[in-house]
């Protein structure tokens, strides 16, 4: 029997938590829930005798890992694992996994929802615009990017991406309507709407910068459902100041105070990151994490190992 800590500052839905606990118990393990914690100290205390850990965007750094001498596996119930020190975990012999694709539809639906709300002036009764016939560029053609492409195409948008960065695989035949441009710059030049769906790493940090934003066509909109660090925020402030037609929609809170204060309705930010916050996504990602942990302890073989 292994002790599995489910540590979520932003909890899963009740149904998802219940399903996770059931899977772990069925496999003979002892689940422990730490939800809505506010201090790292609570996590330090909870992790000290855990053999496995399920997290969302919770920060799992050296300090946490050093307090968890029995930890064998961490599963990020979600896609991005930039909040986990995967190198240090590897040094300590801890396997880190994610659950790719499990929450992608939820994020994609939120992105399209933000695009519609923006095009309709946040439903304030004034005359808006339609998405049909507009150009949608996708930065990062992974599970979320592919799903946004499908939804955008359903709205009658022309969909573009750039897969030449090697971050993600190429375009599948069933999405042959997506045009693969030859650079990020080309995407910025071509597309009025740009959706950011890249993982955060040294290659993607500040990839959305002032020069590129200034290349966008009139009425350019950037929608970010990935990570705040992919945007060069001082560059974004400058671009929004110089071009009154540009807008920024984000599900990841801006860090810059200027951004939050200066641009009125040209900047929309959700109050708390909620792309993956649906009953379905919680249940898909959470139960996948519980199953991956159970399988790891049964077979010794990892699934979707990232370190
Ligand atoms: C992810 O990387 O899976 C998404 O950004 C969702 O993150 P969350 O689980 O913290 O909502």
PDB file of C-alpha atoms and ligand atoms in Angstrom:
ATOM      1  CA  UNK A   1       0.000   0.000   0.000  1.00  0.00           C
ATOM      2  CA  UNK A   2       1.354   3.388  -1.032  1.00  0.00           C
ATOM      3  CA  UNK A   3       0.400   6.753   0.363  1.00  0.00           C
ATOM      4  CA  UNK A   4      -0.763   9.033  -2.459  1.00  0.00           C
ATOM      5  CA  UNK A   5      -1.071  12.747  -1.707  1.00  0.00           C
ATOM      6  CA  UNK A   6      -3.451  14.720  -3.923  1.00  0.00           C
ATOM      7  CA  UNK A   7      -2.242  18.301  -3.382  1.00  0.00           C
ATOM      8  CA  UNK A   8      -4.283  20.886  -5.265  1.00  0.00           C
ATOM      9  CA  UNK A   9      -4.242  24.564  -4.374  1.00  0.00           C
ATOM     10  CA  UNK A  10      -7.007  24.836  -7.004  1.00  0.00           C
ATOM     11  CA  UNK A  11      -9.098  21.736  -6.266  1.00  0.00           C
ATOM     12  CA  UNK A  12     -10.635  19.318  -8.752  1.00  0.00           C
ATOM     13  CA  UNK A  13     -14.437  19.101  -8.876  1.00  0.00           C
ATOM     14  CA  UNK A  14     -15.934  17.016  -6.031  1.00  0.00           C
ATOM     15  CA  UNK A  15     -16.864  14.224  -8.463  1.00  0.00           C
ATOM     16  CA  UNK A  16     -13.333  14.124  -9.883  1.00  0.00           C
ATOM     17  CA  UNK A  17     -11.742  13.978  -6.387  1.00  0.00           C
ATOM     18  CA  UNK A  18     -14.121  11.141  -5.465  1.00  0.00           C
ATOM     19  CA  UNK A  19     -13.235   9.192  -8.623  1.00  0.00           C
ATOM     20  CA  UNK A  20      -9.490   9.677  -8.019  1.00  0.00           C
ATOM     21  CA  UNK A  21      -9.808   8.442  -4.428  1.00  0.00           C
ATOM     22  CA  UNK A  22     -11.817   5.402  -5.595  1.00  0.00           C
ATOM     23  CA  UNK A  23      -9.252   4.366  -8.220  1.00  0.00           C
ATOM     24  CA  UNK A  24      -6.423   4.635  -5.713  1.00  0.00           C
ATOM     25  CA  UNK A  25      -8.307   2.644  -3.069  1.00  0.00           C
ATOM     26  CA  UNK A  26      -9.332  -0.044  -5.584  1.00  0.00           C
ATOM     27  CA  UNK A  27      -5.636  -0.474  -6.319  1.00  0.00           C
ATOM     28  CA  UNK A  28      -4.857  -0.874  -2.638  1.00  0.00           C
ATOM     29  CA  UNK A  29      -3.399   2.567  -1.974  1.00  0.00           C
ATOM     30  CA  UNK A  30      -4.091   5.203   0.663  1.00  0.00           C
ATOM     31  CA  UNK A  31      -5.212   8.541  -0.832  1.00  0.00           C
ATOM     32  CA  UNK A  32      -4.803  11.760   1.183  1.00  0.00           C
ATOM     33  CA  UNK A  33      -6.365  15.039   0.021  1.00  0.00           C
ATOM     34  CA  UNK A  34      -4.786  18.462   0.586  1.00  0.00           C
ATOM     35  CA  UNK A  35      -7.020  20.997  -1.145  1.00  0.00           C
ATOM     36  CA  UNK A  36      -7.045  24.811  -1.235  1.00  0.00           C
ATOM     37  CA  UNK A  37      -3.875  25.066   0.830  1.00  0.00           C
ATOM     38  CA  UNK A  38      -2.552  28.584   1.214  1.00  0.00           C
ATOM     39  CA  UNK A  39       0.974  28.135   2.621  1.00  0.00           C
ATOM     40  CA  UNK A  40       3.892  26.010   1.372  1.00  0.00           C
ATOM     41  CA  UNK A  41       4.254  24.803   4.981  1.00  0.00           C
ATOM     42  CA  UNK A  42       0.980  22.882   4.631  1.00  0.00           C
ATOM     43  CA  UNK A  43       2.357  21.099   1.573  1.00  0.00           C
ATOM     44  CA  UNK A  44       5.707  20.431   3.310  1.00  0.00           C
ATOM     45  CA  UNK A  45       3.875  18.769   6.194  1.00  0.00           C
ATOM     46  CA  UNK A  46       1.560  16.725   3.972  1.00  0.00           C
ATOM     47  CA  UNK A  47       4.268  15.455   1.621  1.00  0.00           C
ATOM     48  CA  UNK A  48       6.649  14.141   4.290  1.00  0.00           C
ATOM     49  CA  UNK A  49       5.439  10.530   4.210  1.00  0.00           C
ATOM     50  CA  UNK A  50       3.913  10.424   0.699  1.00  0.00           C
ATOM     51  CA  UNK A  51       5.061   7.810  -1.814  1.00  0.00           C
ATOM     52  CA  UNK A  52       3.249   9.465  -4.711  1.00  0.00           C
ATOM     53  CA  UNK A  53       1.944  12.920  -5.478  1.00  0.00           C
ATOM     54  CA  UNK A  54      -0.829  14.176  -7.772  1.00  0.00           C
ATOM     55  CA  UNK A  55      -0.747  17.929  -8.491  1.00  0.00           C
ATOM     56  CA  UNK A  56      -2.072  20.572 -10.882  1.00  0.00           C
ATOM     57  CA  UNK A  57      -0.086  23.818 -11.279  1.00  0.00           C
ATOM     58  CA  UNK A  58       1.187  23.437  -7.708  1.00  0.00           C
ATOM     59  CA  UNK A  59       4.837  24.426  -7.299  1.00  0.00           C
ATOM     60  CA  UNK A  60       6.980  21.382  -6.640  1.00  0.00           C
ATOM     61  CA  UNK A  61      10.470  22.762  -6.145  1.00  0.00           C
ATOM     62  CA  UNK A  62      13.584  21.559  -4.303  1.00  0.00           C
ATOM     63  CA  UNK A  63      12.103  22.646  -0.984  1.00  0.00           C
ATOM     64  CA  UNK A  64       9.093  20.386  -1.445  1.00  0.00           C
ATOM     65  CA  UNK A  65      11.107  17.467  -2.850  1.00  0.00           C
ATOM     66  CA  UNK A  66      13.635  17.623   0.002  1.00  0.00           C
ATOM     67  CA  UNK A  67      10.802  17.174   2.479  1.00  0.00           C
ATOM     68  CA  UNK A  68       9.518  14.064   0.738  1.00  0.00           C
ATOM     69  CA  UNK A  69      12.105  11.310   1.312  1.00  0.00           C
ATOM     70  CA  UNK A  70       9.679   8.511   0.345  1.00  0.00           C
ATOM     71  CA  UNK A  71       8.460  10.075  -2.882  1.00  0.00           C
ATOM     72  CA  UNK A  72       8.718   7.783  -5.933  1.00  0.00           C
ATOM     73  CA  UNK A  73       6.434   9.454  -8.470  1.00  0.00           C
ATOM     74  CA  UNK A  74       4.807  12.832  -9.164  1.00  0.00           C
ATOM     75  CA  UNK A  75       1.969  13.021 -11.684  1.00  0.00           C
ATOM     76  CA  UNK A  76       0.958  16.416 -13.003  1.00  0.00           C
ATOM     77  CA  UNK A  77      -2.784  16.041 -13.706  1.00  0.00           C
ATOM     78  CA  UNK A  78      -2.590  18.250 -16.785  1.00  0.00           C
ATOM     79  CA  UNK A  79      -0.195  19.114 -19.572  1.00  0.00           C
ATOM     80  CA  UNK A  80       2.354  21.751 -18.497  1.00  0.00           C
ATOM     81  CA  UNK A  81       4.998  20.690 -15.984  1.00  0.00           C
ATOM     82  CA  UNK A  82       6.992  23.936 -15.747  1.00  0.00           C
ATOM     83  CA  UNK A  83       5.913  24.236 -12.088  1.00  0.00           C
ATOM     84  CA  UNK A  84       7.861  21.082 -11.184  1.00  0.00           C
ATOM     85  CA  UNK A  85      11.643  20.911 -10.809  1.00  0.00           C
ATOM     86  CA  UNK A  86      11.878  17.836 -13.028  1.00  0.00           C
ATOM     87  CA  UNK A  87      15.697  17.773 -13.064  1.00  0.00           C
ATOM     88  CA  UNK A  88      15.976  17.769  -9.293  1.00  0.00           C
ATOM     89  CA  UNK A  89      13.248  15.115  -9.108  1.00  0.00           C
ATOM     90  CA  UNK A  90      15.284  12.964 -11.531  1.00  0.00           C
ATOM     91  CA  UNK A  91      18.404  13.425  -9.399  1.00  0.00           C
ATOM     92  CA  UNK A  92      16.427  12.122  -6.453  1.00  0.00           C
ATOM     93  CA  UNK A  93      15.182   9.148  -8.498  1.00  0.00           C
ATOM     94  CA  UNK A  94      11.615  10.464  -8.648  1.00  0.00           C
ATOM     95  CA  UNK A  95       9.640   9.835 -11.839  1.00  0.00           C
ATOM     96  CA  UNK A  96       7.590  12.791 -13.117  1.00  0.00           C
ATOM     97  CA  UNK A  97       4.674  12.225 -15.508  1.00  0.00           C
ATOM     98  CA  UNK A  98       1.947  14.373 -17.032  1.00  0.00           C
ATOM     99  CA  UNK A  99      -1.441  13.449 -18.510  1.00  0.00           C
ATOM    100  CA  UNK A 100      -1.299  14.971 -22.005  1.00  0.00           C
ATOM    101  CA  UNK A 101      -4.522  15.767 -23.843  1.00  0.00           C
ATOM    102  CA  UNK A 102      -6.842  15.112 -20.916  1.00  0.00           C
ATOM    103  CA  UNK A 103      -7.882  18.716 -20.365  1.00  0.00           C
ATOM    104  CA  UNK A 104      -7.329  20.062 -23.881  1.00  0.00           C
ATOM    105  CA  UNK A 105     -10.967  20.365 -24.948  1.00  0.00           C
ATOM    106  CA  UNK A 106     -11.792  22.453 -21.875  1.00  0.00           C
ATOM    107  CA  UNK A 107      -8.952  24.883 -22.626  1.00  0.00           C
ATOM    108  CA  UNK A 108      -9.899  25.054 -26.310  1.00  0.00           C
ATOM    109  CA  UNK A 109     -13.540  25.842 -25.511  1.00  0.00           C
ATOM    110  CA  UNK A 110     -12.454  28.643 -23.171  1.00  0.00           C
ATOM    111  CA  UNK A 111     -10.227  30.135 -25.880  1.00  0.00           C
ATOM    112  CA  UNK A 112     -13.047  30.160 -28.427  1.00  0.00           C
ATOM    113  CA  UNK A 113     -15.360  31.602 -25.739  1.00  0.00           C
ATOM    114  CA  UNK A 114     -12.923  34.446 -25.096  1.00  0.00           C
ATOM    115  CA  UNK A 115     -12.637  35.120 -28.831  1.00  0.00           C
ATOM    116  CA  UNK A 116     -16.411  35.280 -29.230  1.00  0.00           C
ATOM    117  CA  UNK A 117     -16.847  37.485 -26.140  1.00  0.00           C
ATOM    118  CA  UNK A 118     -14.161  39.851 -27.436  1.00  0.00           C
ATOM    119  CA  UNK A 119     -15.619  39.985 -30.956  1.00  0.00           C
ATOM    120  CA  UNK A 120     -18.999  40.913 -29.411  1.00  0.00           C
ATOM    121  CA  UNK A 121     -17.520  43.617 -27.164  1.00  0.00           C
ATOM    122  CA  UNK A 122     -18.164  41.476 -24.095  1.00  0.00           C
ATOM    123  CA  UNK A 123     -21.896  41.498 -24.812  1.00  0.00           C
ATOM    124  CA  UNK A 124     -22.323  45.192 -24.061  1.00  0.00           C
ATOM    125  CA  UNK A 125     -24.975  45.646 -26.745  1.00  0.00           C
ATOM    126  CA  UNK A 126     -22.814  47.497 -29.285  1.00  0.00           C
ATOM    127  CA  UNK A 127     -22.229  46.181 -32.795  1.00  0.00           C
ATOM    128  CA  UNK A 128     -19.483  43.558 -32.839  1.00  0.00           C
ATOM    129  CA  UNK A 129     -17.794  41.369 -35.442  1.00  0.00           C
ATOM    130  CA  UNK A 130     -17.867  37.681 -36.403  1.00  0.00           C
ATOM    131  CA  UNK A 131     -15.114  35.100 -36.350  1.00  0.00           C
ATOM    132  CA  UNK A 132     -16.158  33.523 -39.662  1.00  0.00           C
ATOM    133  CA  UNK A 133     -13.696  34.283 -42.438  1.00  0.00           C
ATOM    134  CA  UNK A 134     -11.028  35.641 -40.075  1.00  0.00           C
ATOM    135  CA  UNK A 135      -7.529  34.195 -39.773  1.00  0.00           C
ATOM    136  CA  UNK A 136      -6.661  32.215 -36.659  1.00  0.00           C
ATOM    137  CA  UNK A 137      -3.002  31.416 -35.967  1.00  0.00           C
ATOM    138  CA  UNK A 138      -2.024  28.774 -33.442  1.00  0.00           C
ATOM    139  CA  UNK A 139       1.307  28.996 -31.665  1.00  0.00           C
ATOM    140  CA  UNK A 140       1.949  25.454 -30.467  1.00  0.00           C
ATOM    141  CA  UNK A 141       0.122  22.715 -32.346  1.00  0.00           C
ATOM    142  CA  UNK A 142      -0.188  20.212 -29.489  1.00  0.00           C
ATOM    143  CA  UNK A 143      -3.391  18.715 -28.084  1.00  0.00           C
ATOM    144  CA  UNK A 144      -4.879  22.122 -27.160  1.00  0.00           C
ATOM    145  CA  UNK A 145      -3.749  23.782 -30.390  1.00  0.00           C
ATOM    146  CA  UNK A 146      -5.242  20.990 -32.513  1.00  0.00           C
ATOM    147  CA  UNK A 147      -8.576  21.239 -30.709  1.00  0.00           C
ATOM    148  CA  UNK A 148      -8.680  25.041 -31.092  1.00  0.00           C
ATOM    149  CA  UNK A 149      -7.952  24.541 -34.795  1.00  0.00           C
ATOM    150  CA  UNK A 150     -10.950  22.198 -35.102  1.00  0.00           C
ATOM    151  CA  UNK A 151     -13.278  24.571 -33.232  1.00  0.00           C
ATOM    152  CA  UNK A 152     -12.030  27.626 -35.135  1.00  0.00           C
ATOM    153  CA  UNK A 153     -12.530  25.771 -38.427  1.00  0.00           C
ATOM    154  CA  UNK A 154     -16.071  24.972 -37.289  1.00  0.00           C
ATOM    155  CA  UNK A 155     -16.644  28.703 -36.925  1.00  0.00           C
ATOM    156  CA  UNK A 156     -15.488  29.168 -40.525  1.00  0.00           C
ATOM    157  CA  UNK A 157     -12.088  30.615 -39.639  1.00  0.00           C
ATOM    158  CA  UNK A 158      -8.980  30.109 -41.790  1.00  0.00           C
ATOM    159  CA  UNK A 159      -6.542  28.287 -39.546  1.00  0.00           C
ATOM    160  CA  UNK A 160      -2.749  28.597 -39.583  1.00  0.00           C
ATOM    161  CA  UNK A 161       0.127  27.270 -37.501  1.00  0.00           C
ATOM    162  CA  UNK A 162       3.891  26.809 -37.557  1.00  0.00           C
ATOM    163  CA  UNK A 163       5.156  23.320 -36.784  1.00  0.00           C
ATOM    164  CA  UNK A 164       8.721  23.899 -38.011  1.00  0.00           C
ATOM    165  CA  UNK A 165       9.879  24.750 -34.467  1.00  0.00           C
ATOM    166  CA  UNK A 166       9.883  21.024 -33.698  1.00  0.00           C
ATOM    167  CA  UNK A 167       8.034  21.615 -30.391  1.00  0.00           C
ATOM    168  CA  UNK A 168       5.104  19.519 -31.556  1.00  0.00           C
ATOM    169  CA  UNK A 169       4.484  16.969 -34.292  1.00  0.00           C
ATOM    170  CA  UNK A 170       3.228  17.856 -37.733  1.00  0.00           C
ATOM    171  CA  UNK A 171      -0.378  18.310 -38.812  1.00  0.00           C
ATOM    172  CA  UNK A 172      -2.487  15.131 -38.968  1.00  0.00           C
ATOM    173  CA  UNK A 173      -4.195  14.378 -42.327  1.00  0.00           C
ATOM    174  CA  UNK A 174      -7.695  14.999 -40.865  1.00  0.00           C
ATOM    175  CA  UNK A 175      -6.651  18.590 -40.201  1.00  0.00           C
ATOM    176  CA  UNK A 176      -5.343  19.263 -43.700  1.00  0.00           C
ATOM    177  CA  UNK A 177      -7.315  22.530 -43.653  1.00  0.00           C
ATOM    178  CA  UNK A 178      -4.620  23.969 -41.336  1.00  0.00           C
ATOM    179  CA  UNK A 179      -1.944  25.850 -43.256  1.00  0.00           C
ATOM    180  CA  UNK A 180       1.586  25.335 -41.954  1.00  0.00           C
ATOM    181  CA  UNK A 181       3.556  28.581 -42.367  1.00  0.00           C
ATOM    182  CA  UNK A 182       7.343  28.723 -42.383  1.00  0.00           C
ATOM    183  CA  UNK A 183       8.009  30.798 -39.241  1.00  0.00           C
ATOM    184  CA  UNK A 184       6.489  32.396 -36.175  1.00  0.00           C
ATOM    185  CA  UNK A 185       6.966  35.779 -37.827  1.00  0.00           C
ATOM    186  CA  UNK A 186       4.832  34.628 -40.768  1.00  0.00           C
ATOM    187  CA  UNK A 187       2.034  33.660 -38.358  1.00  0.00           C
ATOM    188  CA  UNK A 188       2.115  37.087 -36.693  1.00  0.00           C
ATOM    189  CA  UNK A 189       2.060  38.815 -40.089  1.00  0.00           C
ATOM    190  CA  UNK A 190      -0.811  36.718 -41.451  1.00  0.00           C
ATOM    191  CA  UNK A 191      -3.245  36.260 -38.580  1.00  0.00           C
ATOM    192  CA  UNK A 192      -5.573  38.730 -36.873  1.00  0.00           C
ATOM    193  CA  UNK A 193      -6.210  36.182 -34.107  1.00  0.00           C
ATOM    194  CA  UNK A 194      -3.298  34.399 -32.444  1.00  0.00           C
ATOM    195  CA  UNK A 195      -3.736  31.727 -29.801  1.00  0.00           C
ATOM    196  CA  UNK A 196      -0.762  30.917 -27.548  1.00  0.00           C
ATOM    197  CA  UNK A 197      -0.627  27.203 -26.717  1.00  0.00           C
ATOM    198  CA  UNK A 198       3.074  26.514 -26.283  1.00  0.00           C
ATOM    199  CA  UNK A 199       4.715  24.841 -23.303  1.00  0.00           C
ATOM    200  CA  UNK A 200       6.988  27.138 -21.292  1.00  0.00           C
ATOM    201  CA  UNK A 201      10.686  26.421 -21.724  1.00  0.00           C
ATOM    202  CA  UNK A 202      13.869  28.269 -22.682  1.00  0.00           C
ATOM    203  CA  UNK A 203      12.847  28.312 -26.362  1.00  0.00           C
ATOM    204  CA  UNK A 204       9.362  29.725 -25.831  1.00  0.00           C
ATOM    205  CA  UNK A 205      10.008  32.265 -23.034  1.00  0.00           C
ATOM    206  CA  UNK A 206       9.145  35.769 -24.377  1.00  0.00           C
ATOM    207  CA  UNK A 207       8.441  34.343 -27.844  1.00  0.00           C
ATOM    208  CA  UNK A 208       5.521  36.766 -28.120  1.00  0.00           C
ATOM    209  CA  UNK A 209       7.462  40.015 -28.171  1.00  0.00           C
ATOM    210  CA  UNK A 210       7.066  43.659 -29.216  1.00  0.00           C
ATOM    211  CA  UNK A 211       8.457  43.229 -32.741  1.00  0.00           C
ATOM    212  CA  UNK A 212       6.159  40.327 -33.495  1.00  0.00           C
ATOM    213  CA  UNK A 213       3.065  41.989 -32.036  1.00  0.00           C
ATOM    214  CA  UNK A 214       3.741  45.032 -34.215  1.00  0.00           C
ATOM    215  CA  UNK A 215       3.663  42.734 -37.279  1.00  0.00           C
ATOM    216  CA  UNK A 216       0.024  41.750 -36.668  1.00  0.00           C
ATOM    217  CA  UNK A 217      -2.717  42.875 -39.047  1.00  0.00           C
ATOM    218  CA  UNK A 218      -5.183  45.583 -38.005  1.00  0.00           C
ATOM    219  CA  UNK A 219      -7.389  44.561 -35.075  1.00  0.00           C
ATOM    220  CA  UNK A 220      -4.844  41.970 -33.891  1.00  0.00           C
ATOM    221  CA  UNK A 221      -5.853  39.892 -30.860  1.00  0.00           C
ATOM    222  CA  UNK A 222      -3.582  37.637 -28.837  1.00  0.00           C
ATOM    223  CA  UNK A 223      -5.274  35.040 -26.651  1.00  0.00           C
ATOM    224  CA  UNK A 224      -3.076  33.321 -24.085  1.00  0.00           C
ATOM    225  CA  UNK A 225      -4.221  30.139 -22.376  1.00  0.00           C
ATOM    226  CA  UNK A 226      -0.694  28.810 -21.834  1.00  0.00           C
ATOM    227  CA  UNK A 227       1.800  30.573 -19.566  1.00  0.00           C
ATOM    228  CA  UNK A 228       2.373  34.246 -18.750  1.00  0.00           C
ATOM    229  CA  UNK A 229       6.142  33.950 -19.305  1.00  0.00           C
ATOM    230  CA  UNK A 230       5.675  33.261 -23.039  1.00  0.00           C
ATOM    231  CA  UNK A 231       4.701  36.922 -23.373  1.00  0.00           C
ATOM    232  CA  UNK A 232       7.326  39.639 -23.095  1.00  0.00           C
ATOM    233  CA  UNK A 233       5.085  41.837 -20.945  1.00  0.00           C
ATOM    234  CA  UNK A 234       7.009  45.148 -21.285  1.00  0.00           C
ATOM    235  CA  UNK A 235       6.878  44.531 -25.060  1.00  0.00           C
ATOM    236  CA  UNK A 236       3.145  43.921 -24.859  1.00  0.00           C
ATOM    237  CA  UNK A 237       2.620  47.176 -22.918  1.00  0.00           C
ATOM    238  CA  UNK A 238       4.595  49.080 -25.566  1.00  0.00           C
ATOM    239  CA  UNK A 239       2.711  47.479 -28.451  1.00  0.00           C
ATOM    240  CA  UNK A 240      -0.694  48.189 -26.833  1.00  0.00           C
ATOM    241  CA  UNK A 241       0.370  51.798 -26.233  1.00  0.00           C
ATOM    242  CA  UNK A 242       1.512  52.299 -29.818  1.00  0.00           C
ATOM    243  CA  UNK A 243      -1.343  50.468 -31.523  1.00  0.00           C
ATOM    244  CA  UNK A 244      -4.814  51.138 -30.180  1.00  0.00           C
ATOM    245  CA  UNK A 245      -6.287  48.397 -32.358  1.00  0.00           C
ATOM    246  CA  UNK A 246      -4.445  45.561 -30.543  1.00  0.00           C
ATOM    247  CA  UNK A 247      -6.004  43.498 -27.762  1.00  0.00           C
ATOM    248  CA  UNK A 248      -4.807  40.897 -25.292  1.00  0.00           C
ATOM    249  CA  UNK A 249      -7.041  38.200 -23.796  1.00  0.00           C
ATOM    250  CA  UNK A 250      -5.565  35.942 -21.166  1.00  0.00           C
ATOM    251  CA  UNK A 251      -6.396  33.054 -18.870  1.00  0.00           C
ATOM    252  CA  UNK A 252      -3.026  33.430 -17.135  1.00  0.00           C
ATOM    253  CA  UNK A 253      -2.850  36.475 -14.897  1.00  0.00           C
ATOM    254  CA  UNK A 254      -0.575  39.265 -16.166  1.00  0.00           C
ATOM    255  CA  UNK A 255       2.280  40.089 -13.802  1.00  0.00           C
ATOM    256  CA  UNK A 256       2.757  43.677 -14.926  1.00  0.00           C
ATOM    257  CA  UNK A 257       0.680  46.222 -12.958  1.00  0.00           C
ATOM    258  CA  UNK A 258       0.738  48.543 -15.994  1.00  0.00           C
ATOM    259  CA  UNK A 259      -0.936  45.915 -18.123  1.00  0.00           C
ATOM    260  CA  UNK A 260      -3.686  45.388 -15.597  1.00  0.00           C
ATOM    261  CA  UNK A 261      -4.429  49.082 -15.178  1.00  0.00           C
ATOM    262  CA  UNK A 262      -3.814  50.873 -18.450  1.00  0.00           C
ATOM    263  CA  UNK A 263      -5.808  49.326 -21.236  1.00  0.00           C
ATOM    264  CA  UNK A 264      -9.458  48.990 -20.156  1.00  0.00           C
ATOM    265  CA  UNK A 265     -11.460  46.538 -22.272  1.00  0.00           C
ATOM    266  CA  UNK A 266      -8.511  46.006 -24.641  1.00  0.00           C
ATOM    267  CA  UNK A 267      -7.138  43.704 -21.985  1.00  0.00           C
ATOM    268  CA  UNK A 268      -9.266  40.889 -20.625  1.00  0.00           C
ATOM    269  CA  UNK A 269      -7.965  38.540 -17.925  1.00  0.00           C
ATOM    270  CA  UNK A 270      -9.928  35.778 -16.206  1.00  0.00           C
ATOM    271  CA  UNK A 271      -9.887  36.260 -12.409  1.00  0.00           C
ATOM    272  CA  UNK A 272      -8.222  32.852 -11.902  1.00  0.00           C
ATOM    273  CA  UNK A 273      -6.806  30.454 -14.489  1.00  0.00           C
ATOM    274  CA  UNK A 274      -9.828  28.397 -15.461  1.00  0.00           C
ATOM    275  CA  UNK A 275      -9.102  26.841 -18.870  1.00  0.00           C
ATOM    276  CA  UNK A 276      -8.934  23.337 -17.453  1.00  0.00           C
ATOM    277  CA  UNK A 277     -11.464  24.012 -14.716  1.00  0.00           C
ATOM    278  CA  UNK A 278     -14.397  21.889 -15.892  1.00  0.00           C
ATOM    279  CA  UNK A 279     -15.928  18.782 -14.338  1.00  0.00           C
ATOM    280  CA  UNK A 280     -14.971  16.801 -17.435  1.00  0.00           C
ATOM    281  CA  UNK A 281     -11.348  17.969 -17.614  1.00  0.00           C
ATOM    282  CA  UNK A 282     -10.858  17.498 -13.853  1.00  0.00           C
ATOM    283  CA  UNK A 283     -12.225  14.013 -14.090  1.00  0.00           C
ATOM    284  CA  UNK A 284     -10.231  13.087 -17.225  1.00  0.00           C
ATOM    285  CA  UNK A 285      -6.897  14.426 -15.956  1.00  0.00           C
ATOM    286  CA  UNK A 286      -7.390  13.404 -12.307  1.00  0.00           C
ATOM    287  CA  UNK A 287      -8.439   9.829 -12.998  1.00  0.00           C
ATOM    288  CA  UNK A 288      -5.685   9.451 -15.613  1.00  0.00           C
ATOM    289  CA  UNK A 289      -3.193  10.533 -12.921  1.00  0.00           C
ATOM    290  CA  UNK A 290      -4.600   8.029 -10.415  1.00  0.00           C
ATOM    291  CA  UNK A 291      -4.496   5.229 -13.009  1.00  0.00           C
ATOM    292  CA  UNK A 292      -0.939   6.109 -14.067  1.00  0.00           C
ATOM    293  CA  UNK A 293       0.209   5.969 -10.427  1.00  0.00           C
ATOM    294  CA  UNK A 294      -1.537   2.643  -9.862  1.00  0.00           C
ATOM    295  CA  UNK A 295       0.020   1.224 -13.020  1.00  0.00           C
ATOM    296  CA  UNK A 296       3.480   2.504 -12.016  1.00  0.00           C
ATOM    297  CA  UNK A 297       3.300   0.774  -8.639  1.00  0.00           C
ATOM    298  CA  UNK A 298       1.960  -2.420 -10.239  1.00  0.00           C
ATOM    299  CA  UNK A 299       4.373  -2.707 -13.179  1.00  0.00           C
ATOM    300  CA  UNK A 300       7.281  -0.427 -12.285  1.00  0.00           C
ATOM    301  CA  UNK A 301       6.874   1.128 -15.741  1.00  0.00           C
ATOM    302  CA  UNK A 302       6.140   4.844 -16.149  1.00  0.00           C
ATOM    303  CA  UNK A 303       3.593   6.355 -18.561  1.00  0.00           C
ATOM    304  CA  UNK A 304       4.150   9.802 -20.127  1.00  0.00           C
ATOM    305  CA  UNK A 305       7.394  10.276 -18.193  1.00  0.00           C
ATOM    306  CA  UNK A 306       8.757  13.793 -18.648  1.00  0.00           C
ATOM    307  CA  UNK A 307      12.083  13.627 -16.740  1.00  0.00           C
TER     308      UNK A 307
HETATM  309  C1  LIG B   1      -2.180  22.503 -17.994  1.00  0.00           C
HETATM  310  O1  LIG B   1      -0.959  22.727 -18.136  1.00  0.00           O
HETATM  311  O2  LIG B   1      -2.633  21.343 -17.974  1.00  0.00           O
HETATM  312  C2  LIG B   1      -3.133  23.644 -17.920  1.00  0.00           C
HETATM  313  O3  LIG B   1      -2.444  24.849 -17.912  1.00  0.00           O
HETATM  314  C3  LIG B   1      -4.117  23.544 -16.763  1.00  0.00           C
HETATM  315  O4  LIG B   1      -3.540  23.827 -15.516  1.00  0.00           O
HETATM  316  P1  LIG B   1      -4.362  23.677 -14.145  1.00  0.00           P
HETATM  317  O5  LIG B   1      -4.513  22.216 -13.848  1.00  0.00           O
HETATM  318  O6  LIG B   1      -3.541  24.377 -13.112  1.00  0.00           O
HETATM  319  O7  LIG B   1      -5.707  24.335 -14.309  1.00  0.00           O
END
